Coordinates of C-alpha atoms in Angstrom, one line a residue:
Chain A
M17 CA -89.8 -11.6 -24.4
K18 CA -88.5 -15.0 -25.2
I19 CA -91.4 -17.4 -25.1
L20 CA -91.4 -21.3 -25.2
A21 CA -94.7 -22.7 -26.8
V22 CA -95.4 -26.3 -26.3
D23 CA -98.3 -28.1 -28.1
D24 CA -98.7 -31.4 -29.9
D25 CA -100.6 -29.8 -32.6
L26 CA -98.5 -28.3 -35.3
I27 CA -101.2 -26.0 -36.4
I28 CA -101.3 -24.4 -33.0
L29 CA -97.6 -23.8 -33.2
E30 CA -97.8 -22.3 -36.6
L31 CA -100.7 -20.2 -35.5
L32 CA -98.6 -18.9 -32.5
T33 CA -95.5 -18.3 -34.7
Q34 CA -97.6 -16.2 -37.1
F35 CA -99.1 -14.3 -34.2
I36 CA -95.9 -13.6 -32.4
Q37 CA -94.3 -12.4 -35.6
A38 CA -97.3 -10.0 -36.2
V39 CA -97.2 -8.4 -32.7
G40 CA -93.4 -8.1 -32.9
D41 CA -90.8 -7.7 -30.2
H42 CA -91.0 -11.2 -29.0
E43 CA -89.1 -14.3 -29.9
L44 CA -90.9 -17.7 -30.1
V45 CA -89.4 -21.1 -29.6
T46 CA -91.7 -24.1 -30.1
A47 CA -91.7 -27.8 -29.0
E48 CA -94.1 -30.5 -29.8
S49 CA -94.0 -32.4 -26.6
G50 CA -93.2 -32.0 -22.9
S51 CA -90.1 -34.1 -23.0
E52 CA -88.8 -32.1 -26.0
A53 CA -89.5 -28.9 -24.0
L54 CA -87.6 -30.2 -20.9
D55 CA -84.6 -31.2 -23.2
L56 CA -84.6 -27.7 -24.5
L57 CA -84.6 -26.2 -20.9
R58 CA -81.9 -28.6 -19.6
A59 CA -79.7 -27.8 -22.7
E60 CA -79.6 -24.0 -22.0
A61 CA -76.9 -22.8 -19.6
K62 CA -79.1 -20.3 -17.9
G63 CA -82.8 -19.4 -17.7
T64 CA -83.4 -17.6 -21.0
F65 CA -87.2 -17.9 -21.3
D66 CA -89.3 -15.1 -20.0
C67 CA -92.7 -16.9 -20.5
F68 CA -94.1 -20.4 -21.3
M69 CA -97.3 -21.2 -23.3
L70 CA -98.3 -24.8 -22.7
D71 CA -101.1 -26.9 -24.1
I72 CA -103.0 -28.9 -21.3
Q73 CA -103.9 -32.1 -23.2
M74 CA -100.8 -33.7 -24.7
P75 CA -99.9 -37.4 -25.0
N76 CA -97.3 -38.8 -22.5
M77 CA -96.7 -35.7 -20.5
D78 CA -99.6 -33.2 -20.2
G79 CA -99.2 -29.5 -19.7
I80 CA -100.0 -29.8 -16.1
E81 CA -97.2 -32.2 -15.4
L82 CA -94.9 -30.1 -17.6
T83 CA -95.8 -27.0 -15.5
R84 CA -94.9 -28.9 -12.3
R85 CA -91.5 -29.9 -13.8
I86 CA -90.7 -26.5 -14.9
R87 CA -91.6 -25.0 -11.5
M88 CA -89.0 -27.4 -10.0
M89 CA -86.3 -25.7 -11.9
S90 CA -85.2 -22.8 -9.6
R91 CA -84.6 -20.4 -12.4
Y92 CA -88.2 -20.8 -13.7
A93 CA -89.9 -20.9 -10.2
D94 CA -91.8 -17.7 -11.0
T95 CA -91.6 -17.4 -14.8
P96 CA -95.2 -16.7 -16.1
V97 CA -96.9 -19.9 -17.5
L98 CA -99.9 -19.4 -19.7
M99 CA -101.9 -22.5 -20.4
L100 CA -103.4 -22.9 -23.9
T101 CA -106.9 -24.4 -23.2
A102 CA -109.9 -25.5 -25.2
M103 CA -113.3 -25.4 -23.8
A104 CA -113.2 -29.1 -23.0
D105 CA -110.0 -28.5 -20.8
K106 CA -111.9 -26.3 -18.3
R107 CA -112.1 -29.2 -15.8
Y108 CA -108.3 -29.3 -15.7
I109 CA -107.9 -25.6 -15.0
D110 CA -107.8 -26.1 -11.2
G111 CA -104.9 -28.6 -11.5
A112 CA -103.1 -26.3 -13.8
F113 CA -103.2 -23.4 -11.3
A114 CA -102.3 -25.7 -8.4
A115 CA -99.3 -26.9 -10.5
G116 CA -98.1 -23.3 -10.9
A117 CA -99.9 -21.9 -14.0
T118 CA -100.2 -18.1 -13.9
D119 CA -103.1 -17.7 -16.5
Y120 CA -104.7 -19.4 -19.4
V121 CA -105.6 -18.5 -23.0
T122 CA -108.7 -20.1 -24.6
K123 CA -108.5 -21.8 -28.0
P124 CA -109.4 -21.0 -30.6
F125 CA -107.2 -17.8 -30.2
E126 CA -108.3 -14.3 -30.9
V127 CA -105.6 -11.7 -31.6
A128 CA -107.0 -9.3 -29.0
E129 CA -107.1 -11.8 -26.2
L130 CA -103.7 -13.1 -27.0
Q131 CA -102.2 -9.6 -27.2
A132 CA -103.8 -8.7 -23.9
R133 CA -102.6 -11.7 -22.1
L134 CA -99.0 -11.2 -23.4
G135 CA -99.3 -7.6 -22.4
L136 CA -100.1 -8.6 -18.8
V137 CA -97.3 -11.1 -18.7
A138 CA -94.7 -8.4 -19.9
G139 CA -96.1 -6.1 -17.2
M140 CA -95.6 -8.8 -14.5
I141 CA -92.1 -9.6 -15.7
E142 CA -91.3 -5.9 -15.5
G143 CA -92.8 -5.4 -12.0
R144 CA -90.8 -8.6 -10.8
R145 CA -87.5 -7.2 -12.2
A146 CA -88.2 -4.1 -10.3
R147 CA -88.7 -5.9 -7.0
T148 CA -85.8 -8.2 -7.6
R149 CA -83.6 -5.1 -8.1
K150 CA -84.9 -3.7 -4.8
I151 CA -84.1 -6.8 -2.9
F152 CA -80.6 -7.1 -4.5
A153 CA -80.1 -3.4 -3.5
A154 CA -81.0 -4.2 0.1
S155 CA -78.7 -7.3 0.1
A156 CA -75.8 -5.1 -1.0
V157 CA -76.2 -2.8 2.1
G158 CA -76.4 -5.8 4.4
A159 CA -80.2 -6.1 4.5
Q160 CA -80.3 -4.4 7.9
A161 CA -83.2 -4.8 10.2
G162 CA -86.0 -2.4 9.3
S163 CA -85.3 -2.5 5.6
T164 CA -88.3 -2.0 3.6
A165 CA -87.0 -3.8 0.5
V166 CA -90.0 -6.1 0.7
E167 CA -92.9 -3.8 1.0
L168 CA -95.4 -4.9 3.7
H169 CA -98.5 -4.6 1.4
E170 CA -96.9 -6.4 -1.6
P171 CA -97.9 -9.9 -2.5
I172 CA -94.8 -12.3 -2.3
S173 CA -94.4 -15.4 -4.6
I174 CA -94.1 -18.5 -2.4
H175 CA -92.6 -21.7 -3.9
D176 CA -92.9 -25.3 -3.2
V177 CA -95.8 -25.2 -0.8
D178 CA -98.8 -27.4 -1.8
N179 CA -101.8 -25.4 -3.4
V180 CA -100.1 -22.0 -2.9
I181 CA -100.1 -19.9 -6.0
E182 CA -99.1 -16.4 -7.0
Y183 CA -101.5 -13.6 -6.2
V184 CA -101.7 -12.7 -9.9
A185 CA -102.6 -16.4 -10.7
M186 CA -105.2 -16.3 -8.0
E187 CA -106.8 -13.3 -9.6
N188 CA -106.8 -15.0 -12.9
Y189 CA -108.1 -18.1 -11.3
V190 CA -111.0 -16.2 -9.8
Q191 CA -111.7 -14.6 -13.3
Q192 CA -112.2 -18.1 -14.8
L193 CA -114.4 -19.1 -12.0
T194 CA -116.8 -16.3 -13.2
R195 CA -117.1 -18.2 -16.5
N196 CA -117.9 -21.5 -14.8
S197 CA -120.2 -22.5 -12.2
L198 CA -119.7 -20.8 -8.9
F199 CA -121.9 -23.1 -7.0
G200 CA -120.0 -24.6 -4.0
S201 CA -117.2 -21.9 -4.1
S202 CA -116.2 -20.0 -1.1
T203 CA -113.3 -17.6 -0.4
F204 CA -111.8 -17.0 3.1
A205 CA -108.6 -15.5 4.6
F206 CA -106.1 -15.6 7.5
T207 CA -104.1 -12.5 8.5
M208 CA -101.0 -12.8 10.6
R209 CA -101.4 -10.7 13.8
E210 CA -98.8 -7.9 14.5
I211 CA -97.5 -8.3 10.9
E212 CA -96.3 -4.7 11.0
Q213 CA -94.0 -5.3 13.9
Y214 CA -92.5 -8.4 12.3
H215 CA -92.0 -6.6 8.9
A216 CA -90.4 -3.7 10.7
A217 CA -88.0 -5.9 12.8
M218 CA -86.9 -8.3 10.2
S219 CA -84.6 -8.3 7.2
P220 CA -86.4 -9.1 3.8
F221 CA -85.1 -12.6 3.9
E222 CA -86.3 -13.2 7.4
F223 CA -89.7 -11.8 6.6
Y224 CA -89.9 -13.9 3.4
S225 CA -89.0 -17.0 5.3
L226 CA -91.6 -16.3 7.9
I227 CA -94.4 -15.8 5.3
S228 CA -93.2 -19.0 3.7
D229 CA -93.3 -21.0 6.9
M230 CA -96.8 -19.5 7.7
A231 CA -98.0 -20.5 4.1
E232 CA -96.8 -24.1 4.8
I233 CA -98.6 -24.3 8.2
I234 CA -101.8 -23.1 6.8
S235 CA -101.6 -25.3 3.7
D236 CA -100.9 -28.3 6.0
T237 CA -103.9 -27.4 8.2
L238 CA -106.1 -27.3 5.1
H239 CA -104.8 -30.6 3.9
G240 CA -107.6 -32.9 2.8
H241 CA -109.7 -30.2 1.3
Q242 CA -109.7 -28.9 -2.2
F243 CA -108.4 -25.3 -2.1
L244 CA -106.0 -22.8 -3.6
M245 CA -104.1 -20.2 -1.5
S246 CA -102.2 -17.0 -2.1
Y247 CA -100.2 -14.5 -0.1
A248 CA -101.9 -11.2 -0.8
G249 CA -99.5 -9.0 1.2
S250 CA -99.9 -7.4 4.6
G251 CA -99.8 -10.8 6.3
T252 CA -102.9 -11.9 4.6
F253 CA -103.4 -15.3 3.0
V254 CA -106.5 -15.6 0.8
C255 CA -107.9 -19.1 0.0
I256 CA -110.6 -20.3 -2.4
T257 CA -112.3 -23.6 -2.4
E258 CA -114.6 -24.9 -5.1
S259 CA -115.6 -28.3 -3.5
G260 CA -118.7 -27.1 -1.6
W261 CA -116.7 -27.3 1.6
R262 CA -117.9 -24.5 3.9
P263 CA -115.0 -23.9 6.4
D264 CA -115.7 -23.3 10.1
M265 CA -113.3 -20.4 10.5
G266 CA -113.3 -20.6 14.4
R267 CA -112.0 -24.2 14.3
L268 CA -109.5 -23.5 11.4
V269 CA -108.0 -20.5 13.2
D270 CA -107.6 -22.6 16.2
A271 CA -106.1 -25.4 14.3
V272 CA -103.6 -23.1 12.5
N273 CA -102.6 -21.4 15.8
L274 CA -102.1 -24.7 17.6
S275 CA -99.9 -25.8 14.8
L276 CA -98.0 -22.6 15.0
A277 CA -97.6 -23.1 18.8
R278 CA -96.1 -26.5 18.2
T279 CA -93.7 -25.3 15.5
E280 CA -90.5 -23.8 16.6
L281 CA -89.9 -20.7 14.5
Y282 CA -86.8 -18.4 15.0
N283 CA -85.3 -15.2 13.7
N284 CA -81.8 -14.8 12.6
A285 CA -80.7 -13.7 16.1
G286 CA -82.1 -17.1 17.4
E287 CA -85.0 -15.7 19.2
R288 CA -88.2 -17.7 19.2
L289 CA -91.1 -16.2 17.3
H290 CA -94.7 -16.7 18.2
P291 CA -96.8 -15.6 15.3
R292 CA -100.6 -16.2 15.3
V293 CA -103.4 -15.7 12.8
S294 CA -106.9 -14.3 12.9
G295 CA -109.6 -15.5 10.4
G296 CA -112.2 -13.5 8.5
D297 CA -115.6 -14.3 7.0
V298 CA -116.4 -17.1 4.7
V299 CA -117.9 -15.6 1.6
R300 CA -119.8 -17.8 -0.8
L301 CA -119.4 -17.0 -4.5
I302 CA -122.7 -18.5 -5.7
W303 CA -124.7 -16.2 -7.9
K304 CA -121.9 -13.7 -8.1
S305 CA -120.3 -12.8 -11.4
G306 CA -117.6 -10.5 -12.8
A307 CA -116.5 -7.7 -10.5
A308 CA -118.7 -9.2 -7.6
V309 CA -116.4 -12.2 -7.3
M310 CA -113.4 -10.0 -7.0
D311 CA -115.3 -8.0 -4.4
A312 CA -116.0 -11.3 -2.5
L313 CA -112.2 -11.9 -2.5
A314 CA -111.6 -8.4 -1.1
T315 CA -114.2 -8.9 1.5
A316 CA -112.6 -12.1 2.7
H317 CA -109.3 -10.3 2.8
A318 CA -110.7 -7.2 4.5
T319 CA -112.6 -9.1 7.3
A320 CA -109.5 -11.1 8.1
E321 CA -107.5 -7.9 8.4
A322 CA -110.2 -6.4 10.5
A323 CA -110.3 -9.6 12.8
S324 CA -106.5 -9.3 13.3
A325 CA -106.8 -5.5 14.1
A326 CA -109.7 -6.2 16.5
H327 CA -107.5 -8.9 18.2
G328 CA -104.7 -6.4 18.7
K329 CA -107.1 -3.7 20.0
S330 CA -108.6 -6.3 22.4
Q331 CA -105.1 -7.0 23.8
T332 CA -104.3 -3.2 24.3
D333 CA -107.7 -2.7 25.9
Y334 CA -107.1 -5.6 28.2
W335 CA -104.0 -3.9 29.5
N336 CA -105.5 -0.6 29.7
M337 CA -108.3 -2.0 31.7
G338 CA -105.7 -3.6 34.1
Q339 CA -104.1 -0.3 34.6
I340 CA -107.4 1.3 35.5
A341 CA -108.4 -1.5 37.9
Chain B
M10 CA -115.9 -14.3 -33.2
K11 CA -113.4 -12.5 -35.4
D12 CA -111.2 -14.8 -37.5
M13 CA -107.4 -14.2 -37.2
V14 CA -107.1 -14.8 -40.9
D15 CA -108.7 -11.4 -41.5
E16 CA -106.3 -9.8 -39.1
L17 CA -103.0 -11.6 -39.9
P18 CA -102.3 -12.1 -43.6
G19 CA -99.5 -14.6 -42.7
L20 CA -102.1 -17.0 -41.6
A21 CA -103.1 -17.9 -45.1
K22 CA -100.5 -20.6 -45.3
V23 CA -101.4 -22.0 -41.9
R24 CA -105.0 -22.2 -43.1
T25 CA -103.8 -24.2 -46.3
R26 CA -101.9 -26.5 -43.9
F27 CA -105.0 -26.9 -41.8
L28 CA -107.0 -28.0 -44.8
E29 CA -104.3 -30.5 -46.0
M30 CA -104.4 -32.0 -42.6
L31 CA -108.1 -32.1 -42.4
V32 CA -108.1 -34.6 -45.3
D33 CA -106.2 -37.1 -43.2
R34 CA -108.0 -36.1 -40.0
Q35 CA -111.5 -36.6 -41.3
A36 CA -110.5 -40.0 -42.7
L37 CA -109.0 -41.0 -39.3
I38 CA -112.2 -39.9 -37.4
A39 CA -114.3 -41.9 -39.9
E40 CA -111.9 -44.9 -39.3
H41 CA -112.1 -44.7 -35.5
A42 CA -115.8 -44.1 -35.4
L43 CA -116.3 -47.3 -37.5
S44 CA -113.9 -49.3 -35.4
A45 CA -115.7 -48.2 -32.2
W46 CA -119.1 -49.1 -33.7
E47 CA -117.9 -52.5 -34.6
G48 CA -115.7 -53.1 -31.6
E49 CA -116.6 -55.9 -29.3
T50 CA -114.4 -55.2 -26.4
L51 CA -114.4 -52.3 -24.0
Q52 CA -110.8 -51.5 -25.0
D53 CA -111.7 -51.6 -28.7
I54 CA -114.6 -49.3 -28.3
N55 CA -113.3 -46.7 -25.8
G56 CA -109.8 -46.8 -27.3
N57 CA -111.2 -45.7 -30.7
L58 CA -113.5 -43.2 -29.2
E59 CA -110.6 -41.7 -27.3
A60 CA -108.5 -41.6 -30.5
A61 CA -111.3 -39.9 -32.3
K62 CA -111.7 -37.5 -29.4
A63 CA -108.1 -36.4 -29.6
I64 CA -108.4 -35.5 -33.3
L65 CA -111.8 -33.6 -32.7
H66 CA -110.0 -31.7 -29.9
Q67 CA -107.3 -30.5 -32.2
I68 CA -109.7 -29.4 -34.8
A69 CA -111.9 -27.6 -32.2
G70 CA -108.9 -25.8 -31.0
T71 CA -107.8 -24.3 -34.3
A72 CA -110.7 -24.2 -36.9
G73 CA -112.2 -21.1 -35.4
S74 CA -109.0 -19.1 -35.6
L75 CA -108.6 -19.9 -39.3
G76 CA -112.0 -19.0 -40.5
F77 CA -113.9 -22.3 -39.9
S78 CA -115.9 -21.4 -37.0
D79 CA -118.8 -23.7 -37.8
L80 CA -116.4 -26.7 -38.2
G81 CA -114.8 -25.8 -34.8
V82 CA -118.1 -25.7 -33.1
A83 CA -119.2 -29.0 -34.5
A84 CA -115.9 -30.6 -33.6
R85 CA -116.3 -29.3 -30.0
S86 CA -119.8 -30.6 -29.8
C87 CA -118.7 -34.1 -30.9
E88 CA -115.8 -34.0 -28.5
S89 CA -118.1 -33.1 -25.6
E90 CA -120.4 -35.9 -26.5
V91 CA -117.4 -38.4 -26.5
I92 CA -116.2 -37.1 -23.2
A93 CA -119.6 -37.3 -21.6
H94 CA -119.8 -41.0 -22.6
L95 CA -116.2 -41.9 -21.5
E96 CA -116.7 -40.2 -18.2
G97 CA -120.3 -41.3 -17.8
P98 CA -122.0 -44.2 -16.0
D99 CA -121.7 -46.4 -19.1
A100 CA -118.0 -45.9 -19.5
D101 CA -117.1 -49.3 -18.1
L102 CA -119.6 -51.2 -20.4
A103 CA -118.6 -52.3 -24.0
I104 CA -121.2 -50.0 -25.5
C105 CA -120.8 -47.5 -28.3
P106 CA -123.7 -45.2 -28.4
G107 CA -125.3 -44.8 -31.9
E108 CA -125.8 -41.1 -31.4
I109 CA -122.1 -40.5 -31.0
I110 CA -121.3 -42.4 -34.3
Y111 CA -124.2 -40.5 -36.1
H112 CA -122.8 -37.1 -35.0
M113 CA -119.3 -38.1 -36.0
D114 CA -120.7 -39.2 -39.4
L115 CA -122.3 -35.8 -39.8
F116 CA -119.0 -34.1 -38.8
V117 CA -117.1 -36.2 -41.3
K118 CA -119.5 -35.1 -44.0
Q119 CA -119.2 -31.4 -42.9
C120 CA -115.4 -31.7 -43.2
E121 CA -115.9 -33.1 -46.8
E122 CA -118.2 -30.3 -47.7
T123 CA -115.8 -27.7 -46.4
L124 CA -112.9 -29.3 -48.4
N125 CA -115.1 -29.6 -51.6
T126 CA -116.1 -25.9 -51.4
L127 CA -112.7 -24.7 -51.2
A128 CA -111.3 -27.2 -53.9

């Protein structure tokens, strides 16, 4: 991997240089400020960096603003960004994830932790390359309706929607929550009804566009609250709030569906789409730790999918009842 | 916590550089602490505390990886104390808490001891 590390502390950059040399197989480029990093990125003809390691606290432009600027470059829209954080930076972590960070590494560094994080990043990059190859392969044959190039159950990276982060970043975010106070944190989810039908009938691009539009509508509906959201696959959007806000799912689902009803969504054939969502349980994270927090995320996800399935069944039952009557 | 120096021999020169920089850094922390203590305006006091905090932050972020865990922990403790003041209810008053200066003074002494031991 080719990695760009940005930190205003020369000792950190030297430490990372030594470390990267020791683990081998990676190339490290360093910059001492956000502006120097941006100059480097602008100077290169095409996206050559596979990963970024950014300090959070830097003078003039901090690591969060730098992450935001990097994400605005289309070639780096989903390149892994690891934040380099000291204990005192924990309060900035939310902002870093919201800006597009993928994960974080705690200072002072330990070899094993750094190695593990870089290993995860390398795995992510490989997985992404495989998916990209599949999508290109589908495009080459015309991306016909019914193509399964984008698997239904796969998380999709959504860009440029406020507070929407990658699913891997969401999992990492939840992991760091376990190390902090979980008081006031809750997770909840929305699932698009009839997602299987949409997936089966649409080209990968149409499906991606629909998921993106849906993310934007949910994000706009939650505007004004502190939250992070991610598309987990199978039509489900998982959200987390740390602010103590306890969402009323009934009202939220109504608000999202009202917004969907007012939004004109079309497929490539010009036919109007009428997607709707169901909401699951709000699961509080207080007193949970480690695997229990991940379980809570899974519960929010599963209950939203169950609500969507129950809604579908009730529609079918309704028509069956009509036939009997 | 395991020191990276034990695991990566190439870090010896980074450690030497850290110690060279520690000489200047501890002097700067002492200077900012004194200026904050003697400062009369909010800008003087908080500006110097902020500057000292930035240096403490850097030491806290690297000392532990280079075999100076105690120094790193002490730096983090001082940094947290400064943050608590700068973000606390007295942040808009021209007050420099004596405890912060006392702890910074202890930290500067700890730096000196570390440097003297390795000299």
